[in-house]
Tab-separated table of C-alpha atoms and ligand atoms in Angstrom:
chain	number	residue	atom	x	y	z
A	1201	MET	CA	-75.483	-67.442	-35.674
A	1202	GLN	CA	-72.988	-66.497	-33.012
A	1203	LYS	CA	-70.166	-67.470	-35.305
A	1204	ARG	CA	-71.490	-65.241	-38.088
A	1205	THR	CA	-71.742	-62.243	-35.767
A	1206	LEU	CA	-68.223	-62.869	-34.615
A	1207	LEU	CA	-66.983	-63.009	-38.173
A	1208	LYS	CA	-68.800	-59.822	-38.999
A	1209	THR	CA	-67.281	-58.092	-35.986
A	1210	ALA	CA	-63.842	-59.363	-36.904
A	1211	ALA	CA	-64.277	-58.009	-40.419
A	1212	ALA	CA	-65.406	-54.633	-39.079
A	1213	VAL	CA	-62.440	-54.452	-36.717
A	1214	ALA	CA	-60.085	-55.319	-39.572
A	1215	MET	CA	-61.649	-52.581	-41.696
A	1216	LEU	CA	-61.122	-50.060	-38.912
A	1217	ALA	CA	-57.542	-51.159	-38.320
A	1218	THR	CA	-56.678	-50.781	-41.961
A	1219	GLY	CA	-58.295	-47.362	-42.059
A	1220	SER	CA	-56.022	-46.494	-44.926
A	1221	VAL	CA	-57.793	-49.036	-47.137
A	1222	ALA	CA	-61.146	-47.506	-46.344
A	1223	LEU	CA	-59.768	-44.025	-46.970
A	1224	ALA	CA	-58.299	-45.006	-50.322
A	1225	GLN	CA	-61.803	-45.883	-51.419
A	1226	SER	CA	-63.182	-42.616	-50.068
A	1227	ALA	CA	-62.957	-39.228	-51.746
A	1228	PRO	CA	-59.553	-38.129	-53.015
A	1229	PHE	CA	-57.567	-35.506	-51.134
A	1230	LYS	CA	-57.895	-32.417	-53.309
A	1231	ILE	CA	-55.286	-29.697	-53.660
A	1232	GLY	CA	-56.634	-26.631	-55.463
A	1233	LEU	CA	-53.586	-25.025	-57.074
A	1234	ILE	CA	-54.417	-21.469	-58.157
A	1235	LEU	CA	-51.776	-19.974	-60.426
A	1236	PRO	CA	-51.281	-17.356	-63.118
A	1237	MET	CA	-51.014	-19.709	-66.114
A	1238	THR	CA	-51.632	-16.922	-68.653
A	1239	GLY	CA	-50.991	-13.177	-68.627
A	1240	GLN	CA	-48.098	-11.140	-67.270
A	1241	GLN	CA	-47.134	-13.601	-64.485
A	1242	ALA	CA	-47.428	-16.787	-66.570
A	1243	THR	CA	-43.809	-17.854	-66.000
A	1244	THR	CA	-44.580	-18.121	-62.278
A	1245	GLY	CA	-47.534	-20.409	-62.964
A	1246	ARG	CA	-45.517	-22.560	-65.336
A	1247	GLN	CA	-42.661	-22.942	-62.840
A	1248	ILE	CA	-44.885	-23.821	-59.884
A	1249	GLU	CA	-47.093	-26.261	-61.783
A	1250	ALA	CA	-44.007	-28.041	-63.152
A	1251	ALA	CA	-42.532	-28.277	-59.640
A	1252	ALA	CA	-45.770	-29.607	-58.121
A	1253	ARG	CA	-46.006	-32.268	-60.829
A	1254	LEU	CA	-42.350	-33.199	-60.278
A	1255	TRP	CA	-43.025	-33.607	-56.558
A	1256	ILE	CA	-45.925	-35.969	-57.310
A	1257	ALA	CA	-43.879	-37.908	-59.903
A	1258	GLN	CA	-41.122	-38.401	-57.324
A	1259	ASN	CA	-43.305	-39.121	-54.286
A	1260	GLY	CA	-46.388	-40.790	-55.709
A	1261	ASP	CA	-50.021	-39.690	-55.734
A	1262	THR	CA	-51.071	-41.625	-52.633
A	1263	VAL	CA	-50.320	-40.381	-49.113
A	1264	ALA	CA	-51.148	-42.531	-46.065
A	1265	GLY	CA	-53.477	-44.547	-48.258
A	1266	ARG	CA	-55.304	-41.488	-49.567
A	1267	LYS	CA	-55.284	-40.631	-53.256
A	1268	VAL	CA	-54.127	-37.070	-53.944
A	1269	GLN	CA	-55.676	-35.034	-56.723
A	1270	LEU	CA	-54.145	-31.803	-58.014
A	1271	ILE	CA	-56.603	-29.339	-59.552
A	1272	VAL	CA	-54.815	-26.501	-61.374
A	1273	LYS	CA	-56.791	-23.308	-62.039
A	1274	ASP	CA	-55.617	-20.226	-63.931
A	1275	ASP	CA	-56.387	-16.927	-62.182
A	1276	THR	CA	-54.542	-14.837	-64.827
A	1277	SER	CA	-53.113	-12.963	-61.778
A	1278	VAL	CA	-56.297	-10.866	-61.510
A	1279	PRO	CA	-57.476	-10.908	-57.854
A	1280	ASP	CA	-61.202	-10.930	-58.760
A	1281	VAL	CA	-60.590	-14.061	-60.797
A	1282	THR	CA	-58.553	-15.588	-57.950
A	1283	ARG	CA	-61.494	-15.027	-55.619
A	1284	ARG	CA	-64.006	-16.581	-58.035
A	1285	VAL	CA	-61.802	-19.588	-58.731
A	1286	ALA	CA	-61.172	-20.120	-54.999
A	1287	GLN	CA	-64.910	-19.950	-54.301
A	1288	GLU	CA	-65.549	-22.671	-56.907
A	1289	LEU	CA	-62.779	-24.840	-55.488
A	1290	ILE	CA	-64.057	-24.529	-51.920
A	1291	VAL	CA	-67.797	-24.848	-52.568
A	1292	ASN	CA	-68.040	-27.177	-55.592
A	1293	GLU	CA	-64.816	-29.187	-55.481
A	1294	LYS	CA	-64.605	-29.181	-51.666
A	1295	VAL	CA	-60.816	-28.963	-51.849
A	1296	ASP	CA	-58.832	-29.890	-48.742
A	1297	VAL	CA	-56.087	-27.329	-49.362
A	1298	LEU	CA	-55.693	-24.161	-51.426
A	1299	ALA	CA	-52.214	-23.479	-52.778
A	1300	GLY	CA	-50.223	-21.418	-55.288
A	1301	PHE	CA	-50.911	-17.634	-55.407
A	1302	GLY	CA	-48.582	-15.926	-57.876
A	1303	ILE	CA	-48.921	-12.389	-56.585
A	1304	THR	CA	-49.737	-10.739	-53.277
A	1305	PRO	CA	-53.151	-9.289	-54.263
A	1306	SER	CA	-54.319	-12.816	-55.210
A	1307	ALA	CA	-53.271	-14.275	-51.855
A	1308	LEU	CA	-54.883	-11.406	-49.929
A	1309	ALA	CA	-58.120	-11.750	-51.923
A	1310	VAL	CA	-58.558	-15.361	-50.811
A	1311	ALA	CA	-57.263	-15.169	-47.207
A	1312	PRO	CA	-60.702	-14.336	-45.681
A	1313	MET	CA	-62.241	-17.306	-47.526
A	1314	ALA	CA	-59.570	-19.594	-46.077
A	1315	THR	CA	-60.468	-18.373	-42.585
A	1316	GLN	CA	-64.204	-18.780	-43.108
A	1317	SER	CA	-63.982	-22.274	-44.598
A	1318	LYS	CA	-61.053	-23.385	-42.377
A	1319	THR	CA	-59.065	-24.338	-45.453
A	1320	PRO	CA	-55.253	-24.226	-45.206
A	1321	LEU	CA	-53.855	-21.799	-47.782
A	1322	VAL	CA	-50.271	-22.558	-48.808
A	1323	VAL	CA	-48.613	-19.502	-50.371
A	1324	MET	CA	-45.961	-20.747	-52.810
A	1325	ALA	CA	-45.033	-17.467	-54.575
A	1326	ALA	CA	-46.370	-14.224	-53.098
A	1327	ALA	CA	-43.898	-12.555	-50.736
A	1328	THR	CA	-45.307	-9.480	-48.995
A	1329	SER	CA	-44.573	-9.820	-45.296
A	1330	SER	CA	-48.150	-9.227	-44.083
A	1331	ILE	CA	-49.795	-12.089	-46.037
A	1332	THR	CA	-49.375	-14.595	-43.199
A	1333	GLU	CA	-51.216	-12.186	-40.900
A	1334	ALA	CA	-54.232	-11.986	-43.214
A	1335	SER	CA	-55.523	-15.385	-42.025
A	1336	PRO	CA	-54.531	-17.948	-39.377
A	1337	TYR	CA	-54.900	-20.564	-42.162
A	1338	VAL	CA	-52.049	-19.134	-44.274
A	1339	VAL	CA	-48.745	-21.029	-44.397
A	1340	ARG	CA	-45.929	-19.736	-46.614
A	1341	THR	CA	-43.189	-21.638	-48.456
A	1342	SER	CA	-41.948	-18.844	-50.748
A	1343	PHE	CA	-40.024	-16.050	-48.975
A	1344	THR	CA	-40.513	-12.480	-47.787
A	1345	LEU	CA	-39.103	-9.337	-49.352
A	1346	PRO	CA	-37.859	-7.991	-45.989
A	1347	GLN	CA	-35.736	-11.174	-45.579
A	1348	ALA	CA	-33.963	-10.509	-48.869
A	1349	ALA	CA	-33.858	-6.688	-48.787
A	1350	VAL	CA	-32.268	-6.380	-45.332
A	1351	ALA	CA	-29.435	-8.718	-46.360
A	1352	MET	CA	-28.639	-6.482	-49.330
A	1353	ALA	CA	-28.796	-3.323	-47.172
A	1354	ASP	CA	-26.139	-4.863	-44.888
A	1355	TRP	CA	-23.902	-6.045	-47.733
A	1356	ALA	CA	-23.882	-2.897	-49.902
A	1357	PRO	CA	-22.299	-0.340	-47.525
A	1358	LYS	CA	-19.515	-2.800	-46.659
A	1359	ASN	CA	-18.716	-2.996	-50.344
A	1360	GLY	CA	-18.196	0.619	-51.322
A	1361	ILE	CA	-21.842	1.468	-52.047
A	1362	LYS	CA	-22.765	4.674	-50.168
A	1363	THR	CA	-25.630	6.143	-52.224
A	1364	VAL	CA	-28.485	4.097	-53.643
A	1365	VAL	CA	-31.629	4.949	-55.592
A	1366	THR	CA	-34.383	2.351	-55.165
A	1367	LEU	CA	-36.678	1.285	-58.016
A	1368	VAL	CA	-39.542	-1.025	-57.088
A	1369	THR	CA	-42.824	-2.244	-58.508
A	1370	ASP	CA	-45.585	-0.250	-56.847
A	1371	TYR	CA	-47.453	-2.831	-54.735
A	1372	GLY	CA	-47.017	-4.946	-51.586
A	1373	PRO	CA	-43.683	-6.700	-52.153
A	1374	GLY	CA	-42.114	-3.632	-53.795
A	1375	LEU	CA	-43.156	-1.397	-50.906
A	1376	ASP	CA	-41.731	-3.946	-48.442
A	1377	ALA	CA	-38.467	-4.087	-50.411
A	1378	GLU	CA	-38.171	-0.285	-50.533
A	1379	LYS	CA	-39.015	0.223	-46.856
A	1380	PHE	CA	-36.759	-2.490	-45.460
A	1381	PHE	CA	-33.849	-1.747	-47.792
A	1382	LYS	CA	-33.982	2.011	-47.199
A	1383	SER	CA	-34.326	1.985	-43.418
A	1384	ARG	CA	-31.576	-0.598	-42.898
A	1385	PHE	CA	-29.244	1.007	-45.455
A	1386	GLU	CA	-29.672	4.439	-43.834
A	1387	PHE	CA	-29.181	2.901	-40.392
A	1388	ASN	CA	-25.881	1.566	-41.797
A	1389	GLY	CA	-24.858	5.107	-42.839
A	1390	GLY	CA	-25.932	4.948	-46.487
A	1391	LYS	CA	-27.924	7.604	-48.365
A	1392	VAL	CA	-31.065	7.101	-50.464
A	1393	PRO	CA	-31.579	10.322	-52.481
A	1394	GLU	CA	-34.612	9.001	-54.381
A	1395	THR	CA	-37.188	6.189	-54.196
A	1396	LEU	CA	-38.892	5.346	-57.512
A	1397	ARG	CA	-41.988	3.178	-58.059
A	1398	VAL	CA	-43.169	1.681	-61.360
A	1399	PRO	CA	-46.661	0.287	-61.986
A	1400	LEU	CA	-47.254	-3.490	-61.846
A	1401	ARG	CA	-49.126	-3.605	-65.152
A	1402	ASN	CA	-47.160	-2.860	-68.345
A	1403	PRO	CA	-44.275	-1.020	-66.694
A	1404	ASP	CA	-42.067	1.285	-68.785
A	1405	PHE	CA	-38.714	1.479	-67.027
A	1406	ALA	CA	-37.113	4.020	-69.417
A	1407	PRO	CA	-38.142	7.320	-67.768
A	1408	PHE	CA	-37.206	5.967	-64.321
A	1409	LEU	CA	-33.810	4.785	-65.470
A	1410	GLN	CA	-33.171	8.187	-67.071
A	1411	LYS	CA	-33.825	9.792	-63.712
A	1412	VAL	CA	-31.386	7.397	-62.032
A	1413	ARG	CA	-28.747	8.289	-64.627
A	1414	ASP	CA	-29.141	11.951	-63.796
A	1415	ILE	CA	-28.818	11.361	-60.032
A	1416	LYS	CA	-25.835	9.027	-60.598
A	1417	PRO	CA	-25.875	7.049	-57.319
A	1418	ASP	CA	-23.287	4.334	-56.588
A	1419	ALA	CA	-25.975	1.749	-57.188
A	1420	LEU	CA	-29.558	1.191	-58.235
A	1421	PHE	CA	-31.486	-1.222	-55.973
A	1422	VAL	CA	-34.251	-3.003	-57.879
A	1423	PHE	CA	-37.244	-5.103	-56.954
A	1424	VAL	CA	-39.489	-6.267	-59.786
A	1425	PRO	CA	-41.602	-9.435	-59.651
A	1426	SER	CA	-40.375	-12.624	-61.283
A	1427	GLY	CA	-40.695	-12.310	-65.051
A	1428	ALA	CA	-39.944	-8.572	-65.281
A	1429	GLY	CA	-36.197	-8.746	-64.612
A	1430	ALA	CA	-35.065	-9.199	-68.232
A	1431	ALA	CA	-36.771	-5.952	-69.324
A	1432	VAL	CA	-35.068	-3.971	-66.541
A	1433	MET	CA	-31.690	-5.501	-67.340
A	1434	LYS	CA	-32.039	-4.760	-71.061
A	1435	GLN	CA	-32.900	-1.108	-70.563
A	1436	PHE	CA	-30.231	-0.726	-67.882
A	1437	GLY	CA	-27.682	-1.873	-70.471
A	1438	GLU	CA	-29.144	0.152	-73.363
A	1439	ARG	CA	-28.958	3.362	-71.337
A	1440	GLY	CA	-25.306	2.717	-70.531
A	1441	MET	CA	-25.968	2.840	-66.784
A	1442	ASP	CA	-23.258	0.266	-66.057
A	1443	LYS	CA	-20.760	2.201	-68.190
A	1444	ALA	CA	-21.709	5.382	-66.276
A	1445	GLY	CA	-20.482	3.582	-63.135
A	1446	ILE	CA	-23.893	2.784	-61.618
A	1447	LYS	CA	-24.077	-0.725	-60.190
A	1448	LEU	CA	-27.238	-2.788	-60.261
A	1449	ILE	CA	-28.155	-4.540	-57.000
A	1450	GLY	CA	-31.422	-5.990	-55.749
A	1451	THR	CA	-33.316	-8.939	-54.436
A	1452	GLY	CA	-32.891	-12.080	-56.549
A	1453	ASP	CA	-36.199	-11.538	-58.344
A	1454	VAL	CA	-34.371	-9.366	-60.885
A	1455	THR	CA	-31.865	-12.104	-61.824
A	1456	ASP	CA	-34.578	-14.758	-61.850
A	1457	ASP	CA	-33.241	-18.129	-63.018
A	1458	ASP	CA	-36.218	-18.474	-65.385
A	1459	GLN	CA	-34.761	-15.644	-67.516
A	1460	LEU	CA	-31.181	-15.097	-66.361
A	1461	ASN	CA	-29.424	-17.119	-69.025
A	1462	ASP	CA	-30.975	-14.999	-71.798
A	1463	MET	CA	-30.138	-11.635	-70.222
A	1464	GLY	CA	-26.705	-11.351	-71.810
A	1465	ASP	CA	-23.454	-9.923	-70.496
A	1466	VAL	CA	-25.107	-6.841	-68.950
A	1467	ALA	CA	-26.137	-9.158	-66.100
A	1468	LEU	CA	-22.531	-10.205	-65.367
A	1469	GLY	CA	-21.412	-9.052	-61.918
A	1470	VAL	CA	-24.880	-8.114	-60.670
A	1471	VAL	CA	-25.086	-8.872	-56.933
A	1472	THR	CA	-28.412	-9.874	-55.389
A	1473	SER	CA	-29.679	-11.379	-52.139
A	1474	HIS	CA	-32.129	-14.267	-52.212
A	1475	HIS	CA	-33.105	-17.659	-50.798
A	1476	TYR	CA	-32.655	-19.744	-53.944
A	1477	SER	CA	-30.262	-20.150	-56.841
A	1478	ALA	CA	-30.479	-23.030	-59.316
A	1479	TYR	CA	-26.678	-23.073	-58.915
A	1480	HIS	CA	-26.879	-23.840	-55.159
A	1481	PRO	CA	-24.207	-26.517	-54.769
A	1482	SER	CA	-25.981	-29.067	-52.512
A	1483	PRO	CA	-26.618	-32.647	-53.708
A	1484	ALA	CA	-30.342	-32.194	-52.987
A	1485	ASN	CA	-30.462	-29.188	-55.306
A	1486	LYS	CA	-28.411	-30.809	-58.050
A	1487	LYS	CA	-30.874	-33.703	-58.080
A	1488	PHE	CA	-33.846	-31.313	-58.060
A	1489	VAL	CA	-32.498	-29.217	-60.944
A	1490	ALA	CA	-31.549	-32.251	-63.061
A	1491	GLU	CA	-34.933	-33.938	-62.627
A	1492	PHE	CA	-36.859	-30.696	-63.121
A	1493	GLN	CA	-34.983	-29.997	-66.354
A	1494	LYS	CA	-35.428	-33.554	-67.569
A	1495	ALA	CA	-39.197	-33.334	-67.078
A	1496	ASN	CA	-39.510	-29.847	-68.620
A	1497	LYS	CA	-37.460	-29.693	-71.839
A	1498	GLY	CA	-34.427	-28.181	-70.122
A	1499	LEU	CA	-36.291	-25.367	-68.329
A	1500	ARG	CA	-34.189	-24.125	-65.415
A	1501	PRO	CA	-36.154	-24.032	-62.137
A	1502	ASN	CA	-36.339	-20.659	-60.398
A	1503	PHE	CA	-37.265	-19.629	-56.855
A	1504	MET	CA	-40.962	-19.958	-57.699
A	1505	ALA	CA	-40.468	-23.626	-58.569
A	1506	VAL	CA	-38.812	-24.222	-55.204
A	1507	GLY	CA	-41.678	-22.489	-53.379
A	1508	GLY	CA	-44.078	-24.855	-55.158
A	1509	TYR	CA	-41.987	-27.967	-54.578
A	1510	ASP	CA	-41.557	-27.245	-50.864
A	1511	GLY	CA	-45.242	-26.345	-50.585
A	1512	MET	CA	-46.144	-29.810	-51.868
A	1513	ARG	CA	-43.838	-31.373	-49.307
A	1514	VAL	CA	-45.462	-29.393	-46.502
A	1515	ILE	CA	-48.925	-30.547	-47.660
A	1516	TYR	CA	-47.849	-34.202	-48.045
A	1517	GLU	CA	-46.183	-34.307	-44.619
A	1518	ALA	CA	-49.214	-32.726	-42.955
A	1519	LEU	CA	-51.551	-35.222	-44.629
A	1520	LYS	CA	-49.278	-38.050	-43.462
A	1521	LYS	CA	-49.480	-36.754	-39.871
A	1522	THR	CA	-53.283	-36.960	-40.009
A	1523	GLY	CA	-53.050	-40.573	-41.194
A	1524	GLY	CA	-54.651	-39.589	-44.504
A	1525	LYS	CA	-57.717	-38.083	-42.813
A	1526	GLY	CA	-56.959	-34.417	-43.412
A	1527	GLY	CA	-59.280	-31.768	-41.973
A	1528	GLY	CA	-58.429	-28.059	-42.012
A	1529	ASP	CA	-57.259	-27.607	-38.419
A	1530	ALA	CA	-55.414	-30.948	-38.264
A	1531	LEU	CA	-53.607	-30.204	-41.529
A	1532	LEU	CA	-52.663	-26.746	-40.331
A	1533	ALA	CA	-51.268	-28.188	-37.096
A	1534	GLY	CA	-49.262	-30.675	-39.170
A	1535	MET	CA	-47.810	-27.895	-41.331
A	1536	LYS	CA	-46.618	-25.760	-38.415
A	1537	GLY	CA	-43.081	-26.402	-37.257
A	1538	GLN	CA	-41.981	-28.611	-40.141
A	1539	ILE	CA	-38.206	-28.786	-40.665
A	1540	PHE	CA	-36.699	-30.237	-43.821
A	1541	GLU	CA	-33.958	-29.928	-46.391
A	1542	SER	CA	-35.162	-28.032	-49.443
A	1543	PRO	CA	-33.250	-27.553	-52.703
A	1544	ARG	CA	-32.630	-24.024	-51.313
A	1545	GLY	CA	-31.040	-25.363	-48.096
A	1546	PRO	CA	-32.562	-25.926	-44.635
A	1547	VAL	CA	-36.162	-24.756	-44.191
A	1548	PHE	CA	-38.281	-24.305	-41.078
A	1549	ILE	CA	-41.982	-23.381	-41.007
A	1550	ASP	CA	-42.197	-21.182	-37.911
A	1551	ALA	CA	-45.088	-22.534	-35.812
A	1552	GLN	CA	-45.886	-19.078	-34.410
A	1553	THR	CA	-45.920	-17.045	-37.616
A	1554	ARG	CA	-46.590	-19.866	-40.146
A	1555	ASP	CA	-43.905	-18.190	-42.254
A	1556	VAL	CA	-40.798	-19.668	-43.817
A	1557	VAL	CA	-37.396	-19.393	-42.085
A	1558	HIS	CA	-34.426	-20.097	-44.360
A	1559	ASN	CA	-30.955	-18.976	-45.445
A	1560	ILE	CA	-30.492	-15.796	-47.460
A	1561	TYR	CA	-27.534	-15.956	-49.826
A	1562	LEU	CA	-25.521	-13.194	-51.444
A	1563	ARG	CA	-24.913	-14.102	-55.063
A	1564	LYS	CA	-23.088	-12.665	-58.035
A	1565	VAL	CA	-23.976	-13.349	-61.670
A	1566	GLU	CA	-21.092	-15.238	-63.284
A	1567	LYS	CA	-20.597	-17.364	-66.346
A	1568	LYS	CA	-20.202	-21.047	-65.499
A	1569	ASP	CA	-19.844	-23.608	-68.304
A	1570	GLY	CA	-21.055	-20.966	-70.766
A	1571	GLN	CA	-24.231	-20.216	-68.783
A	1572	LEU	CA	-25.167	-17.266	-66.605
A	1573	HIS	CA	-25.753	-18.253	-62.983
A	1574	ASN	CA	-26.375	-16.666	-59.580
A	1575	VAL	CA	-23.231	-17.900	-57.813
A	1576	GLU	CA	-23.556	-17.805	-54.014
A	1577	PHE	CA	-20.602	-16.261	-52.147
A	1578	ASP	CA	-21.992	-15.592	-48.658
A	1579	VAL	CA	-24.854	-16.774	-46.469
A	1580	LEU	CA	-27.006	-15.488	-43.627
A	1581	LYS	CA	-28.372	-18.500	-41.790
A	1582	ASP	CA	-31.948	-19.175	-40.671
A	1583	VAL	CA	-33.361	-15.732	-41.459
A	1584	LYS	CA	-36.818	-15.020	-39.997
A	1585	ASP	CA	-39.064	-12.452	-41.630
A	1586	PRO	CA	-37.949	-9.069	-40.238
A	1587	GLY	CA	-41.362	-7.681	-41.230
A	1588	LYS	CA	-43.371	-9.462	-38.545
A	1589	THR	CA	-44.964	-7.100	-36.079
A	1590	LYS	CA	-45.830	-9.850	-33.597
B	2800	LIG	C1	-44.460	-11.310	-55.545
B	2800	LIG	C2	-43.235	-11.196	-54.886
B	2800	LIG	C3	-44.481	-11.766	-56.874
B	2800	LIG	C4	-42.050	-11.537	-55.544
B	2800	LIG	C5	-43.300	-12.099	-57.517
B	2800	LIG	O1	-43.242	-12.567	-58.784
B	2800	LIG	C6	-42.082	-11.961	-56.844
B	2800	LIG	C7	-45.706	-10.925	-54.886
B	2800	LIG	C8	-44.425	-12.864	-59.499
B	2800	LIG	O2	-45.771	-10.993	-53.654
B	2800	LIG	O3	-46.655	-10.513	-55.600
B	2800	LIG	O4	-40.938	-12.260	-57.512
């Protein structure tokens, strides 16, 4: 009798010690990945899903003994749909983490639900500065528009650009880009005679570009979300803006690697500021690009892919730190302060702001081996979001 009890106790102790075994048999760790898989922002969804799947292929689908399950949901980049999908994922699927978020309005729509349910929300794409302040459960692995825009506003006046017209998409990230570019550029002695805003849905750039032609500034500064850059570039060329002596500058969203190679020679020489180029010369990036392309019929990864890939790392590392247990607050604590080498370069998740700190590169579009690339020529190290009020 005594012996049997002892054996039972020993078995129970062994079970506890190998908690990972018990956890592997328990519910999977669910990541609800909400992305625009169809509609105007579909390239962002495609890039991030491909990157998340690459991360899992490279790192396995078990973390600290816990099986990881990725649940991808299409929100068509309509915030009401994002909200509904997030609700389903939280209530029915009981996801451990929410991730993705192609555009700012989608991230903002779900932030209060993350707070209420204590679910970490990993923003992999959206880039308006204020998103991280919308909930203490938001962690960001993409970038912020102020990070990129300020770098361009410092570079331009040192390179013969004294007057600039800004052209941005009329919502969160565009307004951040306009505000931070303009104020820093004017502080540096530059002039901004006009600020133009185009709608997010079905933009027609032609009338705006005509206006820019008439004003004839040294340069046009552009922010459009990933996926819209090729249309801007095409019309910029068709209207002979470059031949009229107007330079195109902007944040790297306009020379997005997803589309850059098909933009044609009009893109040659365009200078942008951004955190990621597929041409970044580090070994880590070369490996990332090669394996991404191999898994996706030659598709070149863009900055969205890197936001997704790094987001998966942040989730995996946090889960590891909890020994596979998870839990909203424990995961969040494990995400804060992470430091790692990303394909973009060194990355730090600021524990105070939960926002990404990384290098911002100045890049020029050049032809390399017959392909158009954003070739980095200067770097600002460890740039924090200049948009934070706290
Ligand atoms: C956002 C910012 C979206 C930058 C983007 O592409 C982008 C956003 C879809 O915050 O909505 O390139």
